[in-house]
Short mmCIF file of C-alpha atoms in Angstrom, two decimals:
data_model
loop_
_atom_site.label_atom_id
_atom_site.label_comp_id
_atom_site.label_asym_id
_atom_site.label_seq_id
_atom_site.Cartn_x
_atom_site.Cartn_y
_atom_site.Cartn_z
CA MET G 20 36.30 189.71 -21.00
CA GLU G 21 39.76 188.33 -21.54
CA ARG G 22 41.07 185.90 -18.97
CA HIS G 23 44.71 186.50 -18.14
CA ALA G 24 47.01 183.90 -16.67
CA ARG G 25 48.51 184.27 -13.24
CA PRO G 26 52.11 185.58 -13.56
CA ARG G 27 54.75 182.99 -12.82
CA PRO G 28 58.50 183.35 -12.28
CA PRO G 29 60.53 182.96 -15.45
CA ARG G 30 62.18 179.62 -15.99
CA ARG G 31 65.95 179.69 -15.63
CA ALA G 32 67.51 179.45 -19.07
CA ARG G 33 70.26 176.93 -19.77
CA PRO G 34 73.45 178.37 -21.24
CA SER G 35 73.66 175.40 -23.58
CA LEU G 36 72.25 171.92 -24.03
CA ALA G 37 74.30 169.91 -21.57
CA ARG G 38 74.89 166.23 -22.14
CA ARG G 39 73.08 164.98 -19.06
CA TYR G 40 73.18 161.28 -19.93
CA PRO G 41 76.09 160.78 -22.35
CA ASP G 42 75.82 156.99 -22.03
CA ALA G 43 72.25 156.82 -23.38
CA ALA G 44 70.66 154.80 -26.19
CA GLY G 45 67.31 154.96 -27.95
CA ILE G 46 65.08 152.06 -29.01
CA ASP G 47 62.22 152.10 -31.49
CA CYS G 48 60.05 149.12 -30.54
CA GLY G 49 58.12 147.10 -33.11
CA ALA G 50 56.21 143.85 -33.47
CA ALA G 51 58.89 142.03 -35.49
CA ALA G 52 62.08 143.96 -34.71
CA HIS G 53 63.54 146.64 -32.44
CA VAL G 54 65.86 149.30 -33.86
CA VAL G 55 68.51 150.49 -31.40
CA ALA G 56 70.79 153.53 -31.64
CA VAL G 57 73.83 154.22 -29.45
CA PRO G 58 76.18 157.24 -29.63
CA PRO G 59 78.27 157.14 -32.83
CA ASP G 60 81.56 156.93 -30.92
CA ARG G 61 80.60 153.68 -29.16
CA ASP G 62 80.47 151.34 -32.14
CA ALA G 63 81.28 151.42 -35.83
CA GLU G 64 77.68 150.38 -36.46
CA SER G 65 75.82 152.72 -34.10
CA VAL G 66 72.34 151.62 -35.24
CA ARG G 67 71.40 147.96 -35.17
CA THR G 68 68.20 145.96 -35.59
CA PHE G 69 67.32 143.06 -33.29
CA ALA G 70 64.51 140.56 -33.64
CA THR G 71 61.90 140.31 -30.90
CA PHE G 72 62.77 136.76 -29.79
CA THR G 73 64.01 136.41 -26.22
CA GLY G 74 67.50 135.34 -27.29
CA ASP G 75 67.81 138.41 -29.51
CA LEU G 76 66.72 140.66 -26.63
CA HIS G 77 69.50 139.25 -24.45
CA ARG G 78 71.98 139.87 -27.30
CA LEU G 79 70.64 143.44 -27.45
CA ALA G 80 71.40 143.87 -23.74
CA ALA G 81 74.89 142.40 -24.18
CA TRP G 82 75.61 144.81 -27.07
CA LEU G 83 74.47 147.80 -25.01
CA THR G 84 76.73 146.65 -22.17
CA ALA G 85 79.67 146.37 -24.57
CA CYS G 86 78.92 149.92 -25.77
CA ARG G 87 79.08 151.18 -22.13
CA ILE G 88 75.42 152.23 -22.16
CA THR G 89 73.75 152.91 -18.81
CA HIS G 90 70.49 154.67 -19.79
CA VAL G 91 67.94 153.60 -22.41
CA ALA G 92 64.87 155.42 -23.74
CA MET G 93 62.01 153.76 -25.62
CA GLU G 94 58.51 154.65 -26.75
CA SER G 95 55.49 152.95 -25.19
CA THR G 96 54.34 151.31 -28.43
CA GLY G 97 51.41 148.99 -27.72
CA VAL G 98 52.67 146.11 -25.56
CA TYR G 99 55.79 145.44 -27.62
CA TRP G 100 58.00 147.42 -25.22
CA ILE G 101 57.20 145.27 -22.18
CA PRO G 102 59.60 142.32 -22.83
CA VAL G 103 62.40 144.74 -23.78
CA PHE G 104 61.78 146.83 -20.68
CA ASP G 105 61.81 143.82 -18.35
CA ILE G 106 64.98 142.29 -19.80
CA LEU G 107 66.93 145.56 -19.89
CA GLU G 108 65.87 146.41 -16.36
CA ALA G 109 66.98 142.96 -15.21
CA HIS G 110 70.40 143.66 -16.76
CA GLY G 111 70.76 146.82 -14.67
CA PHE G 112 69.97 149.52 -17.23
CA GLN G 113 68.09 152.69 -16.29
CA VAL G 114 65.16 152.36 -18.68
CA LEU G 115 62.98 155.37 -19.48
CA LEU G 116 59.55 154.69 -20.96
CA VAL G 117 58.41 157.70 -23.02
CA ASN G 118 54.90 158.64 -24.09
CA ALA G 119 54.93 158.70 -27.90
CA ARG G 120 52.50 161.63 -27.88
CA HIS G 121 55.17 163.87 -26.35
CA ILE G 122 57.65 163.53 -29.23
CA ARG G 123 55.54 162.71 -32.27
CA HIS G 124 55.13 166.32 -33.46
CA VAL G 125 58.76 166.73 -34.52
CA PRO G 126 58.86 166.72 -38.35
CA GLY G 127 61.24 164.76 -40.48
CA ARG G 128 61.25 161.49 -38.50
CA LYS G 129 59.57 159.04 -40.84
CA SER G 130 61.64 155.91 -40.30
CA ASP G 131 62.50 153.55 -37.47
CA VAL G 132 66.17 154.53 -37.64
CA ALA G 133 65.38 158.24 -37.35
CA ASP G 134 63.01 157.51 -34.47
CA CYS G 135 65.55 155.68 -32.34
CA GLU G 136 68.28 158.22 -33.12
CA TRP G 137 65.99 161.07 -32.10
CA LEU G 138 65.12 159.26 -28.85
CA ARG G 139 68.84 158.75 -28.19
CA ASP G 140 69.70 162.43 -28.79
CA LEU G 141 66.83 163.73 -26.68
CA HIS G 142 67.70 161.41 -23.80
CA ILE G 143 71.38 162.31 -23.93
CA HIS G 144 70.43 165.95 -23.29
CA GLY G 145 67.86 165.09 -20.61
CA LEU G 146 64.85 166.31 -22.60
CA LEU G 147 62.62 163.27 -22.07
CA ARG G 148 60.21 162.56 -19.24
CA GLY G 149 59.49 158.98 -18.30
CA SER G 150 56.05 157.48 -17.89
CA PHE G 151 54.95 156.11 -14.54
CA ARG G 152 55.39 152.39 -13.96
CA PRO G 153 54.86 150.87 -10.49
CA SER G 154 56.97 148.17 -8.91
CA ALA G 155 56.94 144.63 -10.27
CA ALA G 156 54.71 143.32 -7.45
CA ILE G 157 52.14 146.07 -8.03
CA VAL G 158 52.31 145.41 -11.78
CA ALA G 159 51.35 141.79 -11.10
CA LEU G 160 48.38 142.91 -8.99
CA ARG G 161 47.39 145.37 -11.70
CA THR G 162 47.48 142.62 -14.33
CA TYR G 163 45.13 140.45 -12.27
CA LEU G 164 42.66 143.30 -11.74
CA ARG G 165 42.67 144.40 -15.37
CA HIS G 166 42.01 140.80 -16.41
CA ARG G 167 39.19 140.66 -13.87
CA ALA G 168 37.62 143.79 -15.36
CA MET G 169 37.77 142.16 -18.80
CA LEU G 170 35.99 139.06 -17.45
CA ILE G 171 33.23 141.26 -16.02
CA GLU G 172 32.79 142.91 -19.42
CA LEU G 173 32.60 139.49 -21.11
CA ALA G 174 29.97 138.33 -18.62
CA ALA G 175 27.95 141.51 -19.21
CA THR G 176 28.11 140.86 -22.96
CA GLN G 177 26.66 137.37 -22.48
CA VAL G 178 23.81 138.82 -20.39
CA GLN G 179 22.98 141.27 -23.18
CA ARG G 180 22.93 138.46 -25.76
CA MET G 181 20.69 136.33 -23.56
CA GLN G 182 18.30 139.27 -23.33
CA LYS G 183 18.36 139.57 -27.12
CA ALA G 184 17.45 135.87 -27.54
CA LEU G 185 14.60 136.22 -25.04
CA VAL G 186 13.16 139.26 -26.77
CA GLN G 187 13.31 137.51 -30.14
CA MET G 188 11.16 134.74 -28.65
CA ASN G 189 8.89 137.40 -27.10
CA LEU G 190 9.81 136.17 -23.64
CA LEU G 191 9.79 139.52 -21.84
CA LEU G 192 11.57 138.34 -18.72
CA PRO G 193 13.83 141.47 -18.66
CA ARG G 194 10.66 143.58 -18.36
CA VAL G 195 9.51 141.99 -15.09
CA VAL G 196 12.87 141.03 -13.57
CA SER G 197 15.38 143.78 -12.88
CA ASP G 198 18.37 141.50 -13.58
CA ILE G 199 18.12 138.24 -15.50
CA ALA G 200 21.50 137.29 -13.99
CA GLY G 201 19.97 137.43 -10.52
CA ALA G 202 18.47 134.61 -8.48
CA THR G 203 15.06 134.51 -10.18
CA GLY G 204 16.39 135.13 -13.68
CA LEU G 205 19.07 132.43 -13.60
CA ARG G 206 16.68 129.81 -12.20
CA ILE G 207 14.20 130.47 -15.00
CA LEU G 208 16.91 130.52 -17.70
CA ARG G 209 18.35 127.20 -16.52
CA ALA G 210 14.89 125.66 -16.55
CA ILE G 211 14.25 126.91 -20.10
CA VAL G 212 17.49 125.45 -21.49
CA ALA G 213 16.71 122.20 -19.61
CA GLY G 214 13.53 121.85 -21.67
CA GLU G 215 10.78 123.41 -19.54
CA ARG G 216 8.23 125.41 -21.56
CA ASP G 217 5.20 125.79 -19.27
CA PRO G 218 5.07 129.46 -18.09
CA ALA G 219 3.31 128.53 -14.84
CA THR G 220 6.01 125.98 -13.97
CA LEU G 221 8.73 128.44 -14.85
CA ALA G 222 7.14 131.14 -12.70
CA ARG G 223 7.45 128.90 -9.63
CA HIS G 224 11.22 129.56 -9.74
CA ARG G 225 10.48 133.10 -8.58
CA ASP G 226 12.59 134.17 -5.60
CA TYR G 227 10.64 135.47 -2.61
CA ARG G 228 12.48 138.82 -2.88
CA CYS G 229 11.35 139.40 -6.47
CA HIS G 230 8.98 142.37 -6.82
CA ALA G 231 7.11 140.85 -9.79
CA THR G 232 4.23 138.52 -9.04
CA GLU G 233 3.91 135.00 -10.43
CA ALA G 234 1.08 136.17 -12.70
CA GLU G 235 3.32 138.85 -14.23
CA ILE G 236 6.10 136.32 -14.77
CA VAL G 237 3.65 133.89 -16.40
CA ALA G 238 2.53 136.61 -18.81
CA ALA G 239 6.15 137.54 -19.59
CA LEU G 240 7.15 133.91 -20.26
CA THR G 241 4.31 133.21 -22.68
CA GLY G 242 5.96 133.33 -26.07
CA HIS G 243 7.38 131.36 -29.00
CA TYR G 244 10.15 129.01 -27.86
CA ARG G 245 12.06 128.68 -31.11
CA PRO G 246 14.63 125.84 -30.95
CA GLU G 247 17.46 127.81 -32.60
CA LEU G 248 17.04 130.72 -30.20
CA VAL G 249 16.85 128.42 -27.19
CA PHE G 250 20.12 126.90 -28.42
CA THR G 251 21.81 130.33 -28.59
CA LEU G 252 20.40 131.12 -25.14
CA GLN G 253 21.97 127.92 -23.82
CA GLN G 254 25.33 128.76 -25.40
CA HIS G 255 25.40 132.27 -23.90
CA LEU G 256 24.33 130.95 -20.50
CA GLU G 257 27.22 128.46 -20.55
CA LEU G 258 29.63 131.25 -21.47
CA PHE G 259 28.24 133.37 -18.63
CA ASP G 260 28.77 130.52 -16.17
CA SER G 261 32.31 130.07 -17.50
CA CYS G 262 33.04 133.77 -16.88
CA GLN G 263 31.79 133.40 -13.30
CA ARG G 264 34.12 130.45 -12.72
CA GLN G 265 37.02 132.42 -14.18
CA LEU G 266 36.15 135.36 -11.93
CA ALA G 267 36.28 133.12 -8.88
CA GLY G 268 39.74 131.85 -9.90
CA CYS G 269 40.90 135.41 -10.56
CA ASP G 270 39.73 136.46 -7.09
CA HIS G 271 41.83 133.68 -5.54
CA ALA G 272 44.90 134.90 -7.45
CA ILE G 273 44.28 138.52 -6.38
CA GLU G 274 43.86 137.46 -2.75
CA ALA G 275 47.14 135.54 -2.85
CA GLN G 276 48.99 138.46 -4.47
CA LEU G 277 47.61 140.88 -1.88
CA ALA G 278 48.68 138.57 0.95
CA GLN G 279 52.17 138.33 -0.57
CA LEU G 280 52.42 142.13 -0.82
CA ALA G 281 51.13 142.66 2.71
CA ALA G 282 53.63 140.17 4.14
CA THR G 283 56.53 142.39 2.99
CA VAL G 284 55.60 145.33 5.26
CA PRO G 285 55.29 145.50 9.07
CA VAL G 286 51.91 145.34 10.75
CA PRO G 287 50.52 148.85 11.45
CA ALA G 288 50.48 149.87 15.11
CA ALA G 289 46.89 151.14 15.00
CA PRO G 290 44.07 148.64 14.43
CA LEU G 291 41.93 148.65 11.32
CA PRO G 292 39.21 151.33 11.66
CA ALA G 293 35.56 150.38 11.58
CA PRO G 294 34.14 150.30 8.05
CA ARG G 295 32.13 153.22 6.72
CA GLY G 296 29.08 152.81 4.53
CA ARG G 297 28.27 149.55 2.79
CA VAL G 298 29.80 146.41 4.31
CA THR G 299 28.53 143.68 1.96
CA PRO G 300 30.29 143.67 -1.43
CA ARG G 301 28.45 144.74 -4.55
CA ASP G 302 27.65 142.33 -7.40
CA ASN G 303 30.98 142.65 -9.21
CA ASP G 304 33.22 143.29 -6.18
CA PRO G 305 35.78 140.69 -5.02
CA ARG G 306 34.34 138.07 -2.67
CA PHE G 307 37.09 138.21 -0.06
CA ASP G 308 38.27 140.63 2.64
CA VAL G 309 40.05 143.47 0.84
CA ARG G 310 40.36 146.04 3.64
CA THR G 311 42.64 144.04 5.97
CA PRO G 312 45.53 143.32 3.53
CA LEU G 313 45.23 146.79 1.98
CA TYR G 314 45.43 148.40 5.41
CA ARG G 315 48.57 146.44 6.23
CA LEU G 316 50.09 147.24 2.84
CA THR G 317 49.44 151.00 2.94
CA GLY G 318 49.21 151.67 6.67
CA THR G 319 45.97 153.56 6.13
CA ASP G 320 42.39 152.86 5.15
CA LEU G 321 41.43 154.49 1.86
CA SER G 322 37.87 153.22 2.20
CA GLN G 323 37.29 155.85 4.91
CA ILE G 324 37.14 158.45 2.12
CA ASP G 325 33.62 158.95 0.82
CA GLY G 326 33.15 157.24 -2.54
CA ILE G 327 36.27 155.09 -2.15
CA GLY G 328 35.04 151.70 -1.03
CA PRO G 329 37.28 148.63 -0.58
CA ALA G 330 36.94 147.62 -4.25
CA ASN G 331 37.80 151.12 -5.52
CA ALA G 332 40.72 151.32 -3.07
CA LEU G 333 42.06 148.03 -4.46
CA ARG G 334 41.77 149.32 -8.04
CA LEU G 335 43.56 152.55 -7.16
CA ILE G 336 46.43 150.80 -5.38
CA ALA G 337 46.82 148.45 -8.34
CA GLU G 338 47.16 151.43 -10.70
CA ILE G 339 49.18 153.95 -8.66
CA GLY G 340 51.01 151.76 -6.16
CA THR G 341 51.84 152.84 -2.62
CA ASP G 342 54.89 155.06 -3.22
CA MET G 343 53.55 158.61 -3.50
CA THR G 344 57.06 160.08 -3.66
CA ARG G 345 56.90 159.45 -7.41
CA TRP G 346 54.84 162.66 -7.53
CA PRO G 347 56.42 165.61 -5.65
CA THR G 348 53.09 167.30 -4.87
CA ALA G 349 49.38 166.64 -5.09
CA GLY G 350 49.31 168.94 -8.13
CA HIS G 351 51.73 166.65 -9.97
CA PHE G 352 49.53 163.69 -9.07
CA THR G 353 46.31 165.29 -10.35
CA SER G 354 48.11 166.42 -13.49
CA TRP G 355 49.28 162.85 -14.15
CA LEU G 356 45.68 161.71 -13.73
CA ALA G 357 44.59 164.36 -16.28
CA LEU G 358 42.21 165.81 -13.70
CA ALA G 359 43.96 169.18 -13.43
CA PRO G 360 43.34 172.10 -15.85
CA HIS G 361 45.62 172.05 -18.89
CA ASN G 362 46.25 175.76 -19.37
CA LYS G 363 47.02 177.04 -22.87
CA ILE G 364 48.52 180.53 -22.61
CA SER G 365 49.50 182.84 -25.44
CA GLY G 366 50.32 186.51 -25.21
CA GLY G 367 49.55 186.49 -21.49
CA ARG G 368 45.99 185.37 -22.22
CA LEU G 369 44.49 182.12 -21.02
CA LEU G 370 43.07 180.50 -24.15
CA SER G 371 41.84 177.26 -22.64
CA SER G 372 42.00 175.36 -19.37
CA ARG G 373 40.28 172.11 -20.34
CA THR G 374 41.61 168.84 -19.07
CA VAL G 375 43.37 166.69 -21.63
CA PRO G 376 41.75 163.43 -22.82
CA SER G 377 43.14 160.43 -20.99
CA ALA G 378 42.53 156.70 -20.63
CA ASN G 379 44.03 156.60 -17.14
CA ARG G 380 42.25 153.81 -15.25
CA ALA G 381 42.86 155.40 -11.85
CA ALA G 382 41.20 158.60 -13.07
CA ALA G 383 38.26 156.57 -14.41
CA THR G 384 37.84 154.97 -10.98
CA LEU G 385 37.86 158.39 -9.30
CA ARG G 386 35.35 159.76 -11.81
CA LEU G 387 32.98 156.86 -11.15
CA ALA G 388 33.33 157.46 -7.41
CA ALA G 389 32.54 161.16 -7.98
CA VAL G 390 29.32 160.29 -9.81
CA ASN G 391 28.23 158.05 -6.93
CA LEU G 392 29.00 160.82 -4.43
CA GLY G 393 26.36 163.03 -6.04
CA ARG G 394 23.67 160.89 -4.36
CA THR G 395 25.14 161.06 -0.84
CA GLN G 396 24.61 163.54 1.99
CA THR G 397 28.32 164.22 2.41
CA ALA G 398 30.49 167.29 2.00
CA LEU G 399 31.89 165.95 -1.26
CA GLY G 400 28.37 165.15 -2.43
CA ALA G 401 27.25 168.72 -1.66
CA PHE G 402 30.30 170.03 -3.54
CA TYR G 403 29.40 167.90 -6.56
CA ARG G 404 25.76 169.03 -6.57
CA ARG G 405 26.70 172.71 -6.28
CA LEU G 406 29.09 172.50 -9.22
CA ALA G 407 26.69 170.38 -11.28
CA TYR G 408 24.02 173.09 -10.89
CA ARG G 409 26.45 175.87 -11.78
CA VAL G 410 28.70 174.46 -14.54
CA GLY G 411 27.16 171.11 -15.51
CA LYS G 412 27.67 167.50 -14.50
CA ALA G 413 30.71 166.82 -16.70
CA LYS G 414 32.84 169.52 -15.08
CA ALA G 415 31.46 168.66 -11.66
CA VAL G 416 32.61 165.05 -12.06
CA THR G 417 36.12 166.19 -13.00
CA ALA G 418 36.36 168.66 -10.12
CA THR G 419 35.06 166.15 -7.56
CA ALA G 420 37.40 163.45 -8.89
CA ARG G 421 40.28 165.90 -8.48
CA LYS G 422 39.31 166.47 -4.84
CA LEU G 423 39.21 162.72 -4.31
CA ALA G 424 42.65 162.38 -5.93
CA ILE G 425 44.11 164.95 -3.53
CA LEU G 426 42.57 163.12 -0.56
CA VAL G 427 43.99 159.81 -1.79
CA TYR G 428 47.43 161.38 -2.29
CA ARG G 429 47.50 162.95 1.17
CA THR G 430 46.17 159.78 2.80
CA LEU G 431 48.87 157.59 1.28
CA LYS G 432 51.73 160.08 1.63
CA GLU G 433 50.93 161.95 4.84
CA GLY G 434 48.69 159.49 6.67
CA LEU G 435 45.67 161.79 6.52
CA VAL G 436 42.65 160.45 8.43
CA TYR G 437 39.59 161.67 6.55
CA ARG G 438 36.50 162.67 8.50
CA ASP G 439 33.45 163.84 6.60
CA PRO G 440 32.02 167.11 8.01
CA GLY G 441 28.67 166.46 6.32
CA ALA G 442 26.64 168.21 3.64
CA ASP G 443 25.12 170.74 6.08
CA ALA G 444 28.53 171.86 7.33
CA TYR G 445 29.74 172.28 3.75
CA ASP G 446 26.66 174.32 2.81
CA ARG G 447 27.14 176.59 5.85
CA ALA G 448 30.81 177.14 5.05
CA HIS G 449 30.01 177.86 1.41
CA ARG G 450 27.28 180.33 2.36
CA ALA G 451 29.64 182.09 4.74
CA ALA G 452 32.27 182.41 2.01
CA VAL G 453 29.70 183.77 -0.46
CA VAL G 454 28.43 186.37 2.03
CA ARG G 455 31.98 187.39 2.88
CA ARG G 456 32.83 187.98 -0.77
CA LEU G 457 29.58 189.89 -1.29
CA ARG G 458 30.31 192.12 1.69
CA GLN G 459 33.82 192.83 0.43
CA ARG G 460 32.41 193.64 -3.00
CA ALA G 461 29.77 195.95 -1.51
CA VAL G 462 32.34 197.82 0.58
CA SER G 463 34.57 198.31 -2.46
CA LEU G 464 31.60 199.89 -4.29
CA GLY G 465 30.53 202.03 -1.33
CA PHE G 466 27.49 199.98 -0.29
CA GLU G 467 26.48 197.85 2.66
CA LEU G 468 24.65 194.52 2.85
CA VAL G 469 21.32 194.54 4.67
CA SER G 470 19.63 191.38 5.96
CA THR G 471 16.11 191.03 4.54
CA THR G 472 15.07 189.07 7.64
CA THR G 473 16.17 191.44 10.41
CA GLY G 474 16.79 194.63 8.45
CA GLU G 475 20.21 194.96 10.04
CA VAL G 476 23.42 195.78 8.26
CA THR G 477 25.60 192.68 8.08
CA GLY G 478 28.99 193.01 9.63
CA GLY G 479 31.52 191.19 11.70
CA THR G 480 31.70 187.46 11.40
CA VAL G 481 29.31 185.57 9.17
CA SER G 482 27.83 182.28 10.34
#
């Protein structure tokens, strides 16, 4: 059966391409030079090339000012656009950052000069859409958190390499200890690199909470202690410890930035709600109070939403900021996150509604929260499990992440206070909706629904 798209009102046609921003310029950013194009009537040399040094960027801004430019468009090429963006914004220009994917399919633009001229012409006629970029203070918080995520990945890499060295020596510690970076594992590793080789002595470092017995640890630590592999184990352990020290310093910087952001807004009238779910932080979560400064900054507690703990709330705020007016509706927000269907329509027929691939970090956080919700007895968890059974886990993760995104949007913009109705309430509501649709379908076909339990014809309200 063909799926047809829902009819929508026709878009109002423009009588002609109006010059919406006549004082606009285009910049093609590069590693060694930036090519800039202004309207031909502003300078005899309308296209110029500037080096990427700071002094040259200030000369670029002075030239644009002399050419009476007020708006600038540039592609988000790697990280080369960031210094240009910051300097031009500091000089008072309205800078538009454009996703290169949106304009790359136009043929004939195979040079830097053609690129910047095409950006200029499109921006003059108002045909470009800017990418989202939060305020400078939120960008600083985002930088800290992204660096922290990189440190966690580096530490995880060192753990994997320590496991490899242990296995090569036939020391099967990872088989009896769930995490070699835990209390028992680190004590044993430090004793090994300090020169201890007796398995019985090493097993005495077992933590009382460890599920493995001392005899099992002795058997796992009986192996061939090769000097070169012990050396590599020591090197990776030192790198792991260095990552932990860097993480502690990064947490201090994040805490200070959060306190600075929270100090710029008034204290909310209502007190901080009681925490829901887990109170102690997880292994890789920040080791300081996150909820209090976030509550003062946003005026609401995102961690009340199922699946959005304090750490996830911090990651989301660092990626999306606190100003939800940047997205007119929740649909715009979910579309920016690439969690909404991307409908491809031709001839009135819906060809595809798959979501577009995206590396959006906020969407990744919501997807991870959706996966964790599948193991909870909440309404969102019941929704995830129902969809996972019907359409598969991949689509269920996307749909649940979209629901979370809408809740986050409404919480930050409208002050929504989320209260979980529970999995049982969701199942009852879903069953009622299914029975209602079945009854409507039966009536349209001239039939009636009969309860197999009571033998009565169903009618009226459905509970």
